[in-house]
Amino acid sequence: MTSYTEKVAPDTKTFKEEILKLKKEKNAVILAHNYQIGEVQDIADFIGDSLELARKASNLDADVIVFCGVDFMAETAAILSPEKTVLLPAADANCPMAEMITAGELRVLKERFPDAAVVCYVNTSAEVKAESYICCTSSNAVKIVESLDEDQIIFVPDKNLGSYVARFTDKQIMPWEGFCFVHDRITPEDVINARKLHPDAEVLVHPECRAEVVDLADHVYSTSGMIKHVCESGNKEFIIGTEVGIIHRMNKDCPDKSCYPLSPNAICITMKRTDLHKVLRSLETLTPEMTVPKDVADKARLAIRRMLDIK
Ligand code: 13P
Ligand code: SF4
């Protein structure tokens, strides 16, 4: 029998109907990050930032989680719910920043600074999480660092998020030299030009942006923090300094507001590798499945749980 996904180019509506049907049959839940393409966001049961998605993944009544995002997000879900089948529909949806530090490199750093606490951004591999005391995301990084007793903090892998956190704490932050290519390429000139084009707009940027871009912004938020701000603000216009996929959700959630990308080049190509066809194929075949070896998952879970315990 020909599988549904082998048929020639069914339309979006047909894809959606098949996905909904299979989702029910397999008792699956679809989670999507705010950067996913519009069609994928539209079929998701829950859309969010990294922290919201991790919390959701830890607390779901389902047999299957279809994670429309990148590898470290699906890994985190698999670590938190080892009894569930976690699918990453685009097997090659990796996060280049997460690959900028290895567990071996972190071990060397820990040996050099034995009194420092290790905070890892959730954008890391399971092996790096397993070597860390606690995780953080862009929405809770300052709170997580402030919750620790140690004065020295090894902060991996994002140097920009590390330097943002350093603005709000007296602790010594020792950032790794990693970065997100999507946010790090946004320049102060981009902000100046966008303000010229939209003089009444507020500028919101993500803390993965460079310090000199953060300096020029009106507000700094995680992706869901930006959406909340846009919806609740009395202002009408916003310049959005993060990955462009977020504009879809802003237009949907707050249609009375105008949101302009700070840089049209802020595109995370790996976030765009998931589409409806891959989601459908993934539900049909229950592949590609994300698994994490038990010894690594057991250690990494401690770091993730410590983060989730801090409200
Ligand atoms: P948040 O959605 O947690 O702000 O993170 C952005 C990001 O880069 C995810 O890869
Ligand atoms: Fe990684 Fe940056 Fe893409 Fe987020 S936007 S998945 S941090 S490369």
Tab-separated table of C-alpha atoms and ligand atoms in Angstrom:
chain	number	residue	atom	x	y	z
A	1	MET	CA	0.000	0.000	0.000
A	2	THR	CA	1.296	3.496	-0.829
A	3	SER	CA	1.950	5.493	2.324
A	4	TYR	CA	0.188	8.835	2.503
A	5	THR	CA	3.442	10.757	2.427
A	6	GLU	CA	4.506	9.107	-0.815
A	7	LYS	CA	1.595	10.614	-2.724
A	8	VAL	CA	2.376	13.631	-4.874
A	9	ALA	CA	2.094	17.067	-3.214
A	10	PRO	CA	-1.122	16.973	-1.226
A	11	ASP	CA	-2.327	20.440	-0.246
A	12	THR	CA	-1.804	21.977	3.181
A	13	LYS	CA	-5.394	21.289	4.214
A	14	THR	CA	-5.024	17.564	3.479
A	15	PHE	CA	-1.724	17.433	5.395
A	16	LYS	CA	-3.364	19.091	8.369
A	17	GLU	CA	-6.310	16.692	8.363
A	18	GLU	CA	-4.004	13.649	8.217
A	19	ILE	CA	-1.780	15.032	10.995
A	20	LEU	CA	-4.787	15.632	13.269
A	21	LYS	CA	-6.098	12.120	12.584
A	22	LEU	CA	-2.746	10.430	13.279
A	23	LYS	CA	-2.163	12.583	16.346
A	24	LYS	CA	-5.348	11.206	17.882
A	25	GLU	CA	-4.582	7.608	16.886
A	26	LYS	CA	-1.092	7.725	18.397
A	27	ASN	CA	-2.007	9.847	21.439
A	28	ALA	CA	0.579	12.425	20.368
A	29	VAL	CA	1.122	16.061	21.297
A	30	ILE	CA	2.830	18.537	18.959
A	31	LEU	CA	5.113	21.133	20.546
A	32	ALA	CA	6.563	23.962	18.435
A	33	HIS	CA	9.114	26.676	19.112
A	34	ASN	CA	8.242	30.302	18.328
A	35	TYR	CA	10.701	30.244	15.359
A	36	GLN	CA	8.937	27.446	13.462
A	37	ILE	CA	7.364	28.192	10.063
A	38	GLY	CA	3.762	29.446	10.242
A	39	GLU	CA	2.129	26.236	8.994
A	40	VAL	CA	3.867	24.209	11.670
A	41	GLN	CA	2.981	26.694	14.422
A	42	ASP	CA	-0.629	26.480	13.248
A	43	ILE	CA	-0.923	22.702	13.796
A	44	ALA	CA	0.894	22.715	17.166
A	45	ASP	CA	-0.892	22.002	20.441
A	46	PHE	CA	1.492	24.297	22.231
A	47	ILE	CA	3.913	26.975	20.993
A	48	GLY	CA	6.490	28.566	23.262
A	49	ASP	CA	10.010	29.599	24.180
A	50	SER	CA	12.624	27.135	25.400
A	51	LEU	CA	11.581	27.296	29.059
A	52	GLU	CA	7.860	26.992	28.373
A	53	LEU	CA	8.462	24.029	26.063
A	54	ALA	CA	10.712	22.272	28.591
A	55	ARG	CA	8.079	22.751	31.318
A	56	LYS	CA	5.353	21.502	29.009
A	57	ALA	CA	7.413	18.475	27.936
A	58	SER	CA	7.925	17.482	31.586
A	59	ASN	CA	4.216	17.442	32.267
A	60	LEU	CA	2.285	15.918	29.361
A	61	ASP	CA	-0.366	13.250	29.269
A	62	ALA	CA	0.619	11.654	25.928
A	63	ASP	CA	2.499	8.651	24.550
A	64	VAL	CA	4.278	10.603	21.816
A	65	ILE	CA	5.791	14.112	21.728
A	66	VAL	CA	6.409	15.544	18.258
A	67	PHE	CA	8.998	18.263	18.852
A	68	CYS	CA	9.021	20.894	16.120
A	69	GLY	CA	12.198	22.722	17.017
A	70	VAL	CA	15.878	21.788	17.151
A	71	ASP	CA	17.782	18.828	18.563
A	72	PHE	CA	18.603	20.103	22.065
A	73	MET	CA	14.893	20.833	22.654
A	74	ALA	CA	13.836	17.303	21.698
A	75	GLU	CA	16.736	15.924	23.760
A	76	THR	CA	15.537	17.879	26.798
A	77	ALA	CA	12.030	16.455	26.294
A	78	ALA	CA	13.452	12.917	25.982
A	79	ILE	CA	15.501	13.391	29.163
A	80	LEU	CA	12.466	14.661	31.089
A	81	SER	CA	10.089	11.983	29.752
A	82	PRO	CA	12.135	8.825	29.149
A	83	GLU	CA	8.949	6.728	29.035
A	84	LYS	CA	7.567	8.682	26.051
A	85	THR	CA	8.471	8.498	22.364
A	86	VAL	CA	9.991	11.880	21.431
A	87	LEU	CA	10.139	12.651	17.719
A	88	LEU	CA	12.226	15.321	15.984
A	89	PRO	CA	10.545	15.432	12.529
A	90	ALA	CA	13.621	16.990	10.863
A	91	ALA	CA	16.490	14.761	11.953
A	92	ASP	CA	19.032	17.364	10.774
A	93	ALA	CA	17.533	20.262	12.767
A	94	ASN	CA	20.566	21.011	14.919
A	95	CYS	CA	21.560	24.160	16.815
A	96	PRO	CA	25.022	25.325	15.700
A	97	MET	CA	25.548	27.200	18.984
A	98	ALA	CA	24.920	24.033	21.014
A	99	GLU	CA	27.756	22.408	19.057
A	100	MET	CA	30.260	25.098	20.053
A	101	ILE	CA	31.188	23.356	23.312
A	102	THR	CA	31.798	19.686	24.074
A	103	ALA	CA	31.604	17.848	27.391
A	104	GLY	CA	35.401	17.338	27.211
A	105	GLU	CA	36.039	21.076	26.862
A	106	LEU	CA	33.739	21.763	29.800
A	107	ARG	CA	35.562	19.188	31.948
A	108	VAL	CA	38.865	21.002	31.296
A	109	LEU	CA	37.250	24.297	32.338
A	110	LYS	CA	35.897	22.715	35.537
A	111	GLU	CA	39.388	21.462	36.412
A	112	ARG	CA	40.802	24.983	35.938
A	113	PHE	CA	38.099	26.612	38.097
A	114	PRO	CA	37.141	24.010	40.706
A	115	ASP	CA	35.275	26.522	42.904
A	116	ALA	CA	33.029	27.796	40.105
A	117	ALA	CA	29.446	26.650	39.522
A	118	VAL	CA	28.588	25.557	35.980
A	119	VAL	CA	25.501	27.096	34.385
A	120	CYS	CA	24.678	25.816	30.922
A	121	TYR	CA	22.252	27.422	28.533
A	122	VAL	CA	19.591	24.897	27.550
A	123	ASN	CA	21.058	25.255	24.013
A	124	THR	CA	23.643	22.541	24.765
A	125	SER	CA	24.024	18.808	24.185
A	126	ALA	CA	22.825	16.296	26.784
A	127	GLU	CA	26.502	15.476	27.511
A	128	VAL	CA	27.260	19.121	28.359
A	129	LYS	CA	24.144	19.308	30.558
A	130	ALA	CA	25.366	16.169	32.331
A	131	GLU	CA	28.591	18.055	33.234
A	132	SER	CA	26.683	21.133	34.475
A	133	TYR	CA	25.146	21.953	37.848
A	134	ILE	CA	22.121	23.770	36.465
A	135	CYS	CA	20.568	24.831	33.141
A	136	CYS	CA	19.113	28.182	32.218
A	137	THR	CA	17.187	29.681	29.313
A	138	SER	CA	17.030	33.220	27.981
A	139	SER	CA	14.017	33.946	30.195
A	140	ASN	CA	15.494	32.874	33.539
A	141	ALA	CA	19.297	33.176	33.176
A	142	VAL	CA	19.709	36.050	35.667
A	143	LYS	CA	17.444	34.374	38.239
A	144	ILE	CA	19.303	31.060	37.898
A	145	VAL	CA	22.740	32.671	38.349
A	146	GLU	CA	21.514	34.679	41.344
A	147	SER	CA	20.122	31.520	42.971
A	148	LEU	CA	23.603	30.011	43.315
A	149	ASP	CA	25.925	30.254	46.358
A	150	GLU	CA	29.142	30.375	44.317
A	151	ASP	CA	30.665	33.730	43.324
A	152	GLN	CA	32.349	32.360	40.204
A	153	ILE	CA	30.168	31.080	37.371
A	154	ILE	CA	31.304	29.115	34.334
A	155	PHE	CA	28.649	30.099	31.792
A	156	VAL	CA	28.367	28.065	28.580
A	157	PRO	CA	28.129	28.324	25.627
A	158	ASP	CA	26.685	31.763	24.716
A	159	LYS	CA	29.078	34.677	25.333
A	160	ASN	CA	26.333	37.205	24.560
A	161	LEU	CA	23.840	35.780	27.046
A	162	GLY	CA	26.744	35.555	29.524
A	163	SER	CA	27.584	39.229	29.101
A	164	TYR	CA	23.883	40.131	29.409
A	165	VAL	CA	23.631	38.226	32.722
A	166	ALA	CA	26.817	39.949	33.964
A	167	ARG	CA	24.968	43.306	33.842
A	168	PHE	CA	22.624	42.167	36.622
A	169	THR	CA	24.877	40.306	39.054
A	170	ASP	CA	27.965	40.910	41.194
A	171	LYS	CA	29.119	37.356	40.537
A	172	GLN	CA	32.081	36.769	38.236
A	173	ILE	CA	30.682	35.372	34.978
A	174	MET	CA	33.184	33.407	32.902
A	175	PRO	CA	31.506	32.959	29.511
A	176	TRP	CA	32.491	30.433	26.865
A	177	GLU	CA	33.096	31.965	23.416
A	178	GLY	CA	30.015	30.496	21.724
A	179	PHE	CA	27.316	32.492	19.973
A	180	CYS	CA	24.155	32.169	17.913
A	181	PHE	CA	24.906	33.065	14.294
A	182	VAL	CA	21.360	34.377	13.829
A	183	HIS	CA	21.534	36.932	16.655
A	184	ASP	CA	25.267	37.668	16.623
A	185	ARG	CA	25.065	38.974	13.058
A	186	ILE	CA	22.561	41.698	14.041
A	187	THR	CA	24.487	44.998	14.190
A	188	PRO	CA	23.999	48.400	15.874
A	189	GLU	CA	23.561	49.826	12.343
A	190	ASP	CA	20.566	47.497	11.885
A	191	VAL	CA	18.978	49.081	14.972
A	192	ILE	CA	19.772	52.638	13.824
A	193	ASN	CA	18.352	51.981	10.341
A	194	ALA	CA	15.224	50.258	11.673
A	195	ARG	CA	14.550	53.180	14.034
A	196	LYS	CA	14.844	55.593	11.085
A	197	LEU	CA	12.267	53.540	9.140
A	198	HIS	CA	9.888	53.163	12.109
A	199	PRO	CA	10.531	56.097	14.464
A	200	ASP	CA	7.512	55.333	16.686
A	201	ALA	CA	8.355	51.664	17.189
A	202	GLU	CA	9.802	50.147	20.367
A	203	VAL	CA	12.909	47.999	19.846
A	204	LEU	CA	12.845	44.545	21.488
A	205	VAL	CA	15.906	42.306	21.259
A	206	HIS	CA	16.867	38.818	22.410
A	207	PRO	CA	19.732	38.449	24.925
A	208	GLU	CA	21.622	36.318	22.373
A	209	CYS	CA	22.321	39.636	20.572
A	210	ARG	CA	25.665	41.384	20.991
A	211	ALA	CA	26.123	43.807	23.914
A	212	GLU	CA	26.286	46.838	21.591
A	213	VAL	CA	22.890	45.869	20.107
A	214	VAL	CA	21.395	45.282	23.578
A	215	ASP	CA	22.628	48.782	24.539
A	216	LEU	CA	20.466	50.331	21.794
A	217	ALA	CA	17.281	48.368	22.566
A	218	ASP	CA	14.281	49.470	24.625
A	219	HIS	CA	13.685	45.986	26.058
A	220	VAL	CA	15.416	42.594	26.191
A	221	TYR	CA	13.276	39.451	26.344
A	222	SER	CA	13.100	35.750	25.529
A	223	THR	CA	10.931	34.980	22.500
A	224	SER	CA	7.745	34.471	24.531
A	225	GLY	CA	8.642	37.512	26.641
A	226	MET	CA	8.637	39.574	23.430
A	227	ILE	CA	5.223	38.226	22.375
A	228	LYS	CA	3.764	39.019	25.806
A	229	HIS	CA	5.222	42.532	25.715
A	230	VAL	CA	3.836	43.244	22.235
A	231	CYS	CA	0.360	42.030	23.209
A	232	GLU	CA	0.264	43.935	26.514
A	233	SER	CA	2.001	47.187	25.537
A	234	GLY	CA	0.020	50.350	24.802
A	235	ASN	CA	2.336	50.951	21.831
A	236	LYS	CA	1.308	49.966	18.312
A	237	GLU	CA	4.625	49.367	16.534
A	238	PHE	CA	7.576	47.132	17.385
A	239	ILE	CA	10.961	46.322	15.858
A	240	ILE	CA	11.728	42.700	16.693
A	241	GLY	CA	15.383	41.702	17.151
A	242	THR	CA	15.231	37.931	16.927
A	243	GLU	CA	14.535	35.129	14.433
A	244	VAL	CA	11.851	36.213	11.944
A	245	GLY	CA	9.562	33.184	12.548
A	246	ILE	CA	8.287	34.881	15.699
A	247	ILE	CA	6.472	37.532	13.634
A	248	HIS	CA	3.884	34.910	12.564
A	249	ARG	CA	2.816	34.381	16.166
A	250	MET	CA	2.837	38.098	16.930
A	251	ASN	CA	0.565	38.779	13.938
A	252	LYS	CA	-1.760	36.013	15.081
A	253	ASP	CA	-1.821	36.785	18.813
A	254	CYS	CA	-1.874	40.592	18.538
A	255	PRO	CA	-3.307	41.454	15.083
A	256	ASP	CA	-3.802	45.102	16.052
A	257	LYS	CA	-0.003	45.597	16.411
A	258	SER	CA	2.621	46.095	13.682
A	259	CYS	CA	5.820	44.073	14.147
A	260	TYR	CA	8.845	44.603	11.880
A	261	PRO	CA	11.893	42.314	11.845
A	262	LEU	CA	15.023	44.179	13.007
A	263	SER	CA	16.950	42.202	10.420
A	264	PRO	CA	15.315	40.246	7.582
A	265	ASN	CA	18.486	38.113	7.578
A	266	ALA	CA	17.784	36.787	11.074
A	267	ILE	CA	16.763	33.344	9.851
A	268	CYS	CA	17.682	30.124	11.634
A	269	ILE	CA	17.888	27.677	8.743
A	270	THR	CA	17.753	24.611	10.965
A	271	MET	CA	14.536	25.807	12.645
A	272	LYS	CA	13.075	25.990	9.119
A	273	ARG	CA	13.863	22.354	8.308
A	274	THR	CA	10.592	21.164	9.860
A	275	ASP	CA	7.535	21.266	7.601
A	276	LEU	CA	4.087	19.651	7.528
A	277	HIS	CA	5.283	16.815	5.323
A	278	LYS	CA	7.990	15.877	7.843
A	279	VAL	CA	5.570	16.135	10.767
A	280	LEU	CA	3.151	13.798	8.983
A	281	ARG	CA	5.875	11.318	8.017
A	282	SER	CA	7.163	11.388	11.568
A	283	LEU	CA	3.735	10.540	12.999
A	284	GLU	CA	3.232	7.778	10.429
A	285	THR	CA	6.544	6.067	11.124
A	286	LEU	CA	7.256	7.215	14.707
A	287	THR	CA	10.725	8.274	13.518
A	288	PRO	CA	13.196	9.997	13.776
A	289	GLU	CA	13.127	9.236	17.476
A	290	MET	CA	15.301	11.232	19.888
A	291	THR	CA	16.942	9.062	22.527
A	292	VAL	CA	19.604	9.846	25.121
A	293	PRO	CA	21.762	7.140	26.770
A	294	LYS	CA	20.472	6.484	30.307
A	295	ASP	CA	23.693	7.364	32.152
A	296	VAL	CA	23.903	10.750	30.367
A	297	ALA	CA	20.151	11.418	30.706
A	298	ASP	CA	20.178	10.671	34.459
A	299	LYS	CA	22.912	13.283	35.057
A	300	ALA	CA	21.524	15.869	32.613
A	301	ARG	CA	18.049	15.544	34.184
A	302	LEU	CA	19.434	16.835	37.493
A	303	ALA	CA	20.618	20.080	35.847
A	304	ILE	CA	17.319	20.548	34.006
A	305	ARG	CA	15.201	19.715	37.068
A	306	ARG	CA	17.168	22.172	39.228
A	307	MET	CA	16.254	24.848	36.693
A	308	LEU	CA	12.580	23.856	36.524
A	309	ASP	CA	12.362	23.892	40.342
A	310	ILE	CA	13.212	27.604	40.341
A	311	LYS	CA	9.901	29.360	39.608
B	1	13P	P1	13.961	31.348	23.614
B	1	13P	O1	12.777	30.985	22.782
B	1	13P	O2	14.013	30.544	24.875
B	1	13P	O3	14.025	32.822	23.875
B	1	13P	O4	15.285	30.931	22.818
B	1	13P	C1	15.623	31.342	21.584
B	1	13P	C2	16.457	30.386	20.855
B	1	13P	O5	17.404	30.714	20.243
B	1	13P	C3	16.068	28.996	20.807
B	1	13P	O6	16.947	28.322	20.035
B	2	SF4	FE1	20.491	27.779	17.782
B	2	SF4	FE2	20.403	30.391	17.224
B	2	SF4	FE3	18.979	28.693	15.761
B	2	SF4	FE4	18.299	29.208	18.323
B	2	SF4	S1	18.277	30.642	16.607
B	2	SF4	S2	18.382	27.198	17.319
B	2	SF4	S3	20.331	29.477	19.231
B	2	SF4	S4	21.231	28.761	15.935
